[in-house]
mmCIF file with all atom_site columns, C-alpha atoms in Angstrom:
data_model
loop_
_atom_site.group_PDB
_atom_site.id
_atom_site.type_symbol
_atom_site.label_atom_id
_atom_site.label_alt_id
_atom_site.label_comp_id
_atom_site.label_asym_id
_atom_site.label_entity_id
_atom_site.label_seq_id
_atom_site.pdbx_PDB_ins_code
_atom_site.Cartn_x
_atom_site.Cartn_y
_atom_site.Cartn_z
_atom_site.occupancy
_atom_site.B_iso_or_equiv
_atom_site.pdbx_formal_charge
_atom_site.auth_seq_id
_atom_site.auth_comp_id
_atom_site.auth_asym_id
_atom_site.auth_atom_id
_atom_site.pdbx_PDB_model_num
ATOM 1   C CA . MET A 1 1   ? 28.340  13.597  -4.180 1.00 72.00 ? 253 MET A CA 1
ATOM 2   C CA . GLY A 1 2   ? 26.239  16.451  -5.515 1.00 72.00 ? 254 GLY A CA 1
ATOM 3   C CA . ARG A 1 3   ? 24.153  14.141  -7.704 1.00 71.00 ? 255 ARG A CA 1
ATOM 4   C CA . ALA A 1 4   ? 23.535  11.729  -4.813 1.00 69.00 ? 256 ALA A CA 1
ATOM 5   C CA . GLN A 1 5   ? 22.471  14.602  -2.550 1.00 69.00 ? 257 GLN A CA 1
ATOM 6   C CA . GLN A 1 6   ? 20.113  15.853  -5.260 1.00 70.00 ? 258 GLN A CA 1
ATOM 7   C CA . ILE A 1 7   ? 18.413  12.446  -5.388 1.00 67.00 ? 259 ILE A CA 1
ATOM 8   C CA . VAL A 1 8   ? 17.950  12.456  -1.616 1.00 66.00 ? 260 VAL A CA 1
ATOM 9   C CA . ALA A 1 9   ? 16.655  16.051  -1.634 1.00 71.00 ? 261 ALA A CA 1
ATOM 10  C CA . VAL A 1 10  ? 14.153  15.317  -4.410 1.00 67.00 ? 262 VAL A CA 1
ATOM 11  C CA . ASN A 1 11  ? 12.855  12.280  -2.502 1.00 64.00 ? 263 ASN A CA 1
ATOM 12  C CA . ARG A 1 12  ? 12.326  14.362  0.617  1.00 63.00 ? 264 ARG A CA 1
ATOM 13  C CA . ILE A 1 13  ? 10.534  17.158  -1.239 1.00 59.00 ? 265 ILE A CA 1
ATOM 14  C CA . PHE A 1 14  ? 8.399   15.212  -3.741 1.00 61.00 ? 266 PHE A CA 1
ATOM 15  C CA . LEU A 1 15  ? 6.438   12.540  -1.932 1.00 59.00 ? 267 LEU A CA 1
ATOM 16  C CA . ASP A 1 16  ? 4.442   11.310  -4.930 1.00 61.00 ? 268 ASP A CA 1
ATOM 17  C CA . ASN A 1 17  ? 6.644   8.277   -5.713 1.00 61.00 ? 269 ASN A CA 1
ATOM 18  C CA . ASP A 1 18  ? 6.619   5.761   -2.851 1.00 64.00 ? 270 ASP A CA 1
ATOM 19  C CA . GLN A 1 19  ? 9.065   3.497   -4.698 1.00 64.00 ? 271 GLN A CA 1
ATOM 20  C CA . ARG A 1 20  ? 11.911  5.978   -4.198 1.00 62.00 ? 272 ARG A CA 1
ATOM 21  C CA . LYS A 1 21  ? 13.157  5.505   -0.656 1.00 65.00 ? 273 LYS A CA 1
ATOM 22  C CA . GLU A 1 22  ? 16.654  7.018   -0.693 1.00 67.00 ? 274 GLU A CA 1
ATOM 23  C CA . ARG A 1 23  ? 17.133  8.993   2.512  1.00 64.00 ? 275 ARG A CA 1
ATOM 24  C CA . ARG A 1 24  ? 20.843  9.609   2.957  1.00 65.00 ? 276 ARG A CA 1
ATOM 25  C CA . VAL A 1 25  ? 24.200  9.681   1.179  1.00 68.00 ? 277 VAL A CA 1
ATOM 26  C CA . TYR A 1 26  ? 27.268  7.678   2.165  1.00 65.00 ? 278 TYR A CA 1
ATOM 27  C CA . TYR A 1 27  ? 30.791  7.258   0.793  1.00 71.00 ? 279 TYR A CA 1
ATOM 28  C CA . CYS A 1 28  ? 31.807  3.767   -0.365 1.00 71.00 ? 280 CYS A CA 1
ATOM 29  C CA . ARG A 1 29  ? 35.526  3.187   0.117  1.00 77.00 ? 281 ARG A CA 1
ATOM 30  C CA . ARG A 1 30  ? 35.509  0.045   -2.000 1.00 77.00 ? 282 ARG A CA 1
ATOM 31  C CA . CYS A 1 31  ? 34.466  1.811   -5.226 1.00 75.00 ? 283 CYS A CA 1
ATOM 32  C CA . GLU A 1 32  ? 35.461  5.305   -4.046 1.00 75.00 ? 284 GLU A CA 1
ATOM 33  C CA . ALA A 1 33  ? 32.108  6.881   -4.877 1.00 71.00 ? 285 ALA A CA 1
ATOM 34  C CA . PHE A 1 34  ? 29.041  8.301   -3.167 1.00 72.00 ? 286 PHE A CA 1
ATOM 35  C CA . HIS A 1 35  ? 25.853  6.232   -3.002 1.00 69.00 ? 287 HIS A CA 1
ATOM 36  C CA . THR A 1 36  ? 22.326  6.684   -1.677 1.00 71.00 ? 288 THR A CA 1
ATOM 37  C CA . THR A 1 37  ? 20.541  4.401   0.751  1.00 71.00 ? 289 THR A CA 1
ATOM 38  C CA . ALA A 1 38  ? 17.137  4.055   2.371  1.00 67.00 ? 290 ALA A CA 1
ATOM 39  C CA . GLN A 1 39  ? 18.678  3.028   5.661  1.00 66.00 ? 291 GLN A CA 1
ATOM 40  C CA . PHE A 1 40  ? 19.014  5.531   8.444  1.00 68.00 ? 292 PHE A CA 1
ATOM 41  C CA . LYS A 1 41  ? 22.345  6.002   10.131 1.00 74.00 ? 293 LYS A CA 1
ATOM 42  C CA . ILE A 1 42  ? 22.320  4.487   13.624 1.00 81.00 ? 294 ILE A CA 1
ATOM 43  C CA . PRO A 1 43  ? 24.377  6.591   16.067 1.00 83.00 ? 295 PRO A CA 1
ATOM 44  C CA . VAL A 1 44  ? 27.630  4.967   17.193 1.00 87.00 ? 296 VAL A CA 1
ATOM 45  C CA . GLU A 1 45  ? 26.631  5.309   20.862 1.00 91.00 ? 297 GLU A CA 1
ATOM 46  C CA . ILE A 1 46  ? 23.572  3.127   20.272 1.00 90.00 ? 298 ILE A CA 1
ATOM 47  C CA . LEU A 1 47  ? 25.662  0.525   18.445 1.00 89.00 ? 299 LEU A CA 1
ATOM 48  C CA . LYS A 1 48  ? 28.110  0.389   21.359 1.00 93.00 ? 300 LYS A CA 1
ATOM 49  C CA . LYS A 1 49  ? 25.282  0.065   23.881 1.00 92.00 ? 301 LYS A CA 1
ATOM 50  C CA . LEU A 1 50  ? 23.711  -2.758  21.852 1.00 90.00 ? 302 LEU A CA 1
ATOM 51  C CA . ALA A 1 51  ? 26.989  -4.667  21.927 1.00 91.00 ? 303 ALA A CA 1
ATOM 52  C CA . ALA A 1 52  ? 27.572  -4.025  25.635 1.00 93.00 ? 304 ALA A CA 1
ATOM 53  C CA . ASN A 1 53  ? 24.000  -4.561  26.924 1.00 91.00 ? 305 ASN A CA 1
ATOM 54  C CA . PRO A 1 54  ? 22.207  -7.486  25.277 1.00 91.00 ? 306 PRO A CA 1
ATOM 55  C CA . TYR A 1 55  ? 18.704  -8.214  26.531 1.00 92.00 ? 307 TYR A CA 1
ATOM 56  C CA . ILE A 1 56  ? 18.766  -11.216 28.860 1.00 89.00 ? 308 ILE A CA 1
ATOM 57  C CA . PRO A 1 57  ? 15.392  -12.156 30.373 1.00 88.00 ? 309 PRO A CA 1
ATOM 58  C CA . LEU A 1 58  ? 15.540  -13.233 33.999 1.00 84.00 ? 310 LEU A CA 1
ATOM 59  C CA . ALA A 1 59  ? 12.703  -15.738 33.533 1.00 87.00 ? 311 ALA A CA 1
ATOM 60  C CA . PRO A 1 60  ? 10.764  -17.141 30.570 1.00 89.00 ? 312 PRO A CA 1
ATOM 61  C CA . GLU A 1 61  ? 8.686   -14.377 29.025 1.00 89.00 ? 313 GLU A CA 1
ATOM 62  C CA . ASP A 1 62  ? 5.511   -14.457 26.934 1.00 89.00 ? 314 ASP A CA 1
ATOM 63  C CA . TYR A 1 63  ? 5.744   -11.500 24.558 1.00 89.00 ? 315 TYR A CA 1
ATOM 64  C CA . SER A 1 64  ? 2.061   -11.660 23.688 1.00 87.00 ? 316 SER A CA 1
ATOM 65  C CA . ARG A 1 65  ? 1.546   -10.176 27.180 1.00 88.00 ? 317 ARG A CA 1
ATOM 66  C CA . GLY A 1 66  ? 1.883   -6.416  27.450 1.00 88.00 ? 318 GLY A CA 1
ATOM 67  C CA . GLN A 1 67  ? 4.022   -6.526  30.603 1.00 91.00 ? 319 GLN A CA 1
ATOM 68  C CA . ASP A 1 68  ? 6.707   -8.683  28.974 1.00 92.00 ? 320 ASP A CA 1
ATOM 69  C CA . ARG A 1 69  ? 6.773   -6.454  25.865 1.00 92.00 ? 321 ARG A CA 1
ATOM 70  C CA . LYS A 1 70  ? 7.132   -3.480  28.184 1.00 93.00 ? 322 LYS A CA 1
ATOM 71  C CA . LYS A 1 71  ? 10.341  -5.009  29.633 1.00 94.00 ? 323 LYS A CA 1
ATOM 72  C CA . VAL A 1 72  ? 11.866  -5.113  26.140 1.00 94.00 ? 324 VAL A CA 1
ATOM 73  C CA . TRP A 1 73  ? 10.721  -1.524  25.484 1.00 95.00 ? 325 TRP A CA 1
ATOM 74  C CA . ARG A 1 74  ? 12.233  -0.409  28.802 1.00 95.00 ? 326 ARG A CA 1
ATOM 75  C CA . TRP A 1 75  ? 15.541  -2.119  27.858 1.00 95.00 ? 327 TRP A CA 1
ATOM 76  C CA . LEU A 1 76  ? 15.569  -0.289  24.503 1.00 94.00 ? 328 LEU A CA 1
ATOM 77  C CA . ARG A 1 77  ? 14.731  3.016   26.152 1.00 94.00 ? 329 ARG A CA 1
ATOM 78  C CA . THR A 1 78  ? 16.930  2.988   29.266 1.00 93.00 ? 330 THR A CA 1
ATOM 79  C CA . ASP A 1 79  ? 19.835  0.667   28.433 1.00 93.00 ? 331 ASP A CA 1
ATOM 80  C CA . ILE A 1 80  ? 20.193  1.312   24.694 1.00 92.00 ? 332 ILE A CA 1
ATOM 81  C CA . GLY A 1 81  ? 18.969  4.904   24.474 1.00 92.00 ? 333 GLY A CA 1
ATOM 82  C CA . VAL A 1 82  ? 16.201  4.595   21.881 1.00 90.00 ? 334 VAL A CA 1
ATOM 83  C CA . VAL A 1 83  ? 13.755  7.197   23.165 1.00 90.00 ? 335 VAL A CA 1
ATOM 84  C CA . VAL A 1 84  ? 10.373  6.210   21.795 1.00 92.00 ? 336 VAL A CA 1
ATOM 85  C CA . SER A 1 85  ? 7.085   6.040   23.666 1.00 93.00 ? 337 SER A CA 1
ATOM 86  C CA . LEU A 1 86  ? 5.608   2.700   24.672 1.00 93.00 ? 338 LEU A CA 1
ATOM 87  C CA . ARG A 1 87  ? 2.585   3.454   22.497 1.00 93.00 ? 339 ARG A CA 1
ATOM 88  C CA . LEU A 1 88  ? 4.716   3.999   19.377 1.00 93.00 ? 340 LEU A CA 1
ATOM 89  C CA . PHE A 1 89  ? 6.849   0.959   20.188 1.00 94.00 ? 341 PHE A CA 1
ATOM 90  C CA . ASP A 1 90  ? 3.733   -1.195  20.502 1.00 92.00 ? 342 ASP A CA 1
ATOM 91  C CA . TYR A 1 91  ? 2.229   0.396   17.381 1.00 92.00 ? 343 TYR A CA 1
ATOM 92  C CA . SER A 1 92  ? 5.321   -0.459  15.307 1.00 92.00 ? 344 SER A CA 1
ATOM 93  C CA . LEU A 1 93  ? 5.389   -4.148  16.249 1.00 93.00 ? 345 LEU A CA 1
ATOM 94  C CA . PRO A 1 94  ? 2.658   -5.626  13.989 1.00 90.00 ? 346 PRO A CA 1
ATOM 95  C CA . GLY A 1 95  ? 4.361   -4.376  10.822 1.00 89.00 ? 347 GLY A CA 1
ATOM 96  C CA . TYR A 1 96  ? 7.689   -5.842  11.931 1.00 90.00 ? 348 TYR A CA 1
ATOM 97  C CA . GLY A 1 97  ? 6.492   -9.260  13.090 1.00 77.00 ? 349 GLY A CA 1
ATOM 98  C CA . ASN A 1 98  ? 4.020   -10.585 10.533 1.00 79.00 ? 350 ASN A CA 1
ATOM 99  C CA . ASP A 1 99  ? 1.070   -8.927  12.310 1.00 78.00 ? 351 ASP A CA 1
ATOM 100 C CA . SER A 1 100 ? 2.035   -10.561 15.607 1.00 86.00 ? 352 SER A CA 1
ATOM 101 C CA . LYS A 1 101 ? 3.507   -8.508  18.410 1.00 91.00 ? 353 LYS A CA 1
ATOM 102 C CA . ARG A 1 102 ? 4.975   -11.645 19.978 1.00 91.00 ? 354 ARG A CA 1
ATOM 103 C CA . ASP A 1 103 ? 6.807   -12.571 16.747 1.00 92.00 ? 355 ASP A CA 1
ATOM 104 C CA . ALA A 1 104 ? 8.068   -9.010  16.423 1.00 92.00 ? 356 ALA A CA 1
ATOM 105 C CA . VAL A 1 105 ? 9.598   -8.979  19.909 1.00 93.00 ? 357 VAL A CA 1
ATOM 106 C CA . VAL A 1 106 ? 11.261  -12.357 19.269 1.00 92.00 ? 358 VAL A CA 1
ATOM 107 C CA . LYS A 1 107 ? 12.748  -10.931 16.041 1.00 93.00 ? 359 LYS A CA 1
ATOM 108 C CA . ILE A 1 108 ? 13.901  -7.835  17.941 1.00 93.00 ? 360 ILE A CA 1
ATOM 109 C CA . LEU A 1 109 ? 15.792  -9.939  20.453 1.00 92.00 ? 361 LEU A CA 1
ATOM 110 C CA . ILE A 1 110 ? 17.442  -11.942 17.667 1.00 92.00 ? 362 ILE A CA 1
ATOM 111 C CA . ASP A 1 111 ? 18.564  -8.872  15.689 1.00 91.00 ? 363 ASP A CA 1
ATOM 112 C CA . PRO A 1 112 ? 17.917  -5.561  17.473 1.00 92.00 ? 364 PRO A CA 1
ATOM 113 C CA . LEU A 1 113 ? 19.861  -3.579  14.871 1.00 90.00 ? 365 LEU A CA 1
ATOM 114 C CA . ASP A 1 114 ? 17.476  -4.681  12.121 1.00 90.00 ? 366 ASP A CA 1
ATOM 115 C CA . TYR A 1 115 ? 14.565  -3.495  14.253 1.00 92.00 ? 367 TYR A CA 1
ATOM 116 C CA . LEU A 1 116 ? 16.215  -0.113  14.800 1.00 91.00 ? 368 LEU A CA 1
ATOM 117 C CA . HIS A 1 117 ? 16.493  0.382   11.037 1.00 87.00 ? 369 HIS A CA 1
ATOM 118 C CA . TYR A 1 118 ? 12.822  -0.588  10.735 1.00 89.00 ? 370 TYR A CA 1
ATOM 119 C CA . LEU A 1 119 ? 11.810  1.677   13.635 1.00 90.00 ? 371 LEU A CA 1
ATOM 120 C CA . PHE A 1 120 ? 13.597  4.747   12.264 1.00 86.00 ? 372 PHE A CA 1
ATOM 121 C CA . LEU A 1 121 ? 11.984  4.198   8.855  1.00 83.00 ? 373 LEU A CA 1
ATOM 122 C CA . PHE A 1 122 ? 8.589   3.614   10.530 1.00 87.00 ? 374 PHE A CA 1
ATOM 123 C CA . LEU A 1 123 ? 8.881   6.883   12.468 1.00 86.00 ? 375 LEU A CA 1
ATOM 124 C CA . TYR A 1 124 ? 10.066  8.739   9.370  1.00 80.00 ? 376 TYR A CA 1
ATOM 125 C CA . ASN A 1 125 ? 7.143   7.468   7.277  1.00 81.00 ? 377 ASN A CA 1
ATOM 126 C CA . ARG A 1 126 ? 4.686   8.229   10.062 1.00 85.00 ? 378 ARG A CA 1
ATOM 127 C CA . ARG A 1 127 ? 5.983   11.816  10.350 1.00 82.00 ? 379 ARG A CA 1
ATOM 128 C CA . LYS A 1 128 ? 5.946   12.189  6.543  1.00 77.00 ? 380 LYS A CA 1
ATOM 129 C CA . GLU A 1 129 ? 2.336   10.974  6.406  1.00 79.00 ? 381 GLU A CA 1
ATOM 130 C CA . ARG A 1 130 ? 1.276   13.354  9.176  1.00 80.00 ? 382 ARG A CA 1
ATOM 131 C CA . ASN A 1 131 ? 2.949   16.287  7.400  1.00 75.00 ? 383 ASN A CA 1
ATOM 132 C CA . LYS A 1 132 ? 1.337   15.305  4.112  1.00 72.00 ? 384 LYS A CA 1
ATOM 133 C CA . ASN A 1 133 ? -2.101  15.304  5.751  1.00 71.00 ? 385 ASN A CA 1
ATOM 134 C CA . ARG A 1 134 ? -1.435  18.751  7.282  1.00 71.00 ? 386 ARG A CA 1
ATOM 135 C CA . ASN A 1 135 ? -0.601  20.240  3.896  1.00 63.00 ? 387 ASN A CA 1
ATOM 136 C CA . ILE A 1 136 ? -3.947  19.244  2.320  1.00 59.00 ? 388 ILE A CA 1
ATOM 137 C CA . PRO A 1 137 ? -5.971  22.429  1.797  1.00 59.00 ? 389 PRO A CA 1
ATOM 138 C CA . GLN A 1 138 ? -9.319  22.425  3.572  1.00 53.00 ? 390 GLN A CA 1
ATOM 139 C CA . HIS A 1 139 ? -12.320 23.723  1.585  1.00 51.00 ? 391 HIS A CA 1
#
């Protein structure tokens, strides 16, 4: 466990190697050892809400329109509990859906859990990049 936590700590401190993406440690019961993973842990409450409240559109929706994307964002925010601004939600979509916001929303509705893993990593990388830019000395 100590070695796995060291790997995670080094990856959080030294940002020079983008290939190293380990972010947390988990215990594997199958091999009875600790491992590292790049995935973020999704809270159990969110997993339960995803299972209990699937997104069901009341009418056909065109996700290339901002209003229909906003309905999906509102579902994630109010029903599921993923508190992220509409701007950040919209900003994360092109990277998730092959540069198409419509494709991204369709993928979200097929597998919302996959999107949550992507979103948490997107927010983490965005925060890491902002902190890296703050630490650059100004001359």
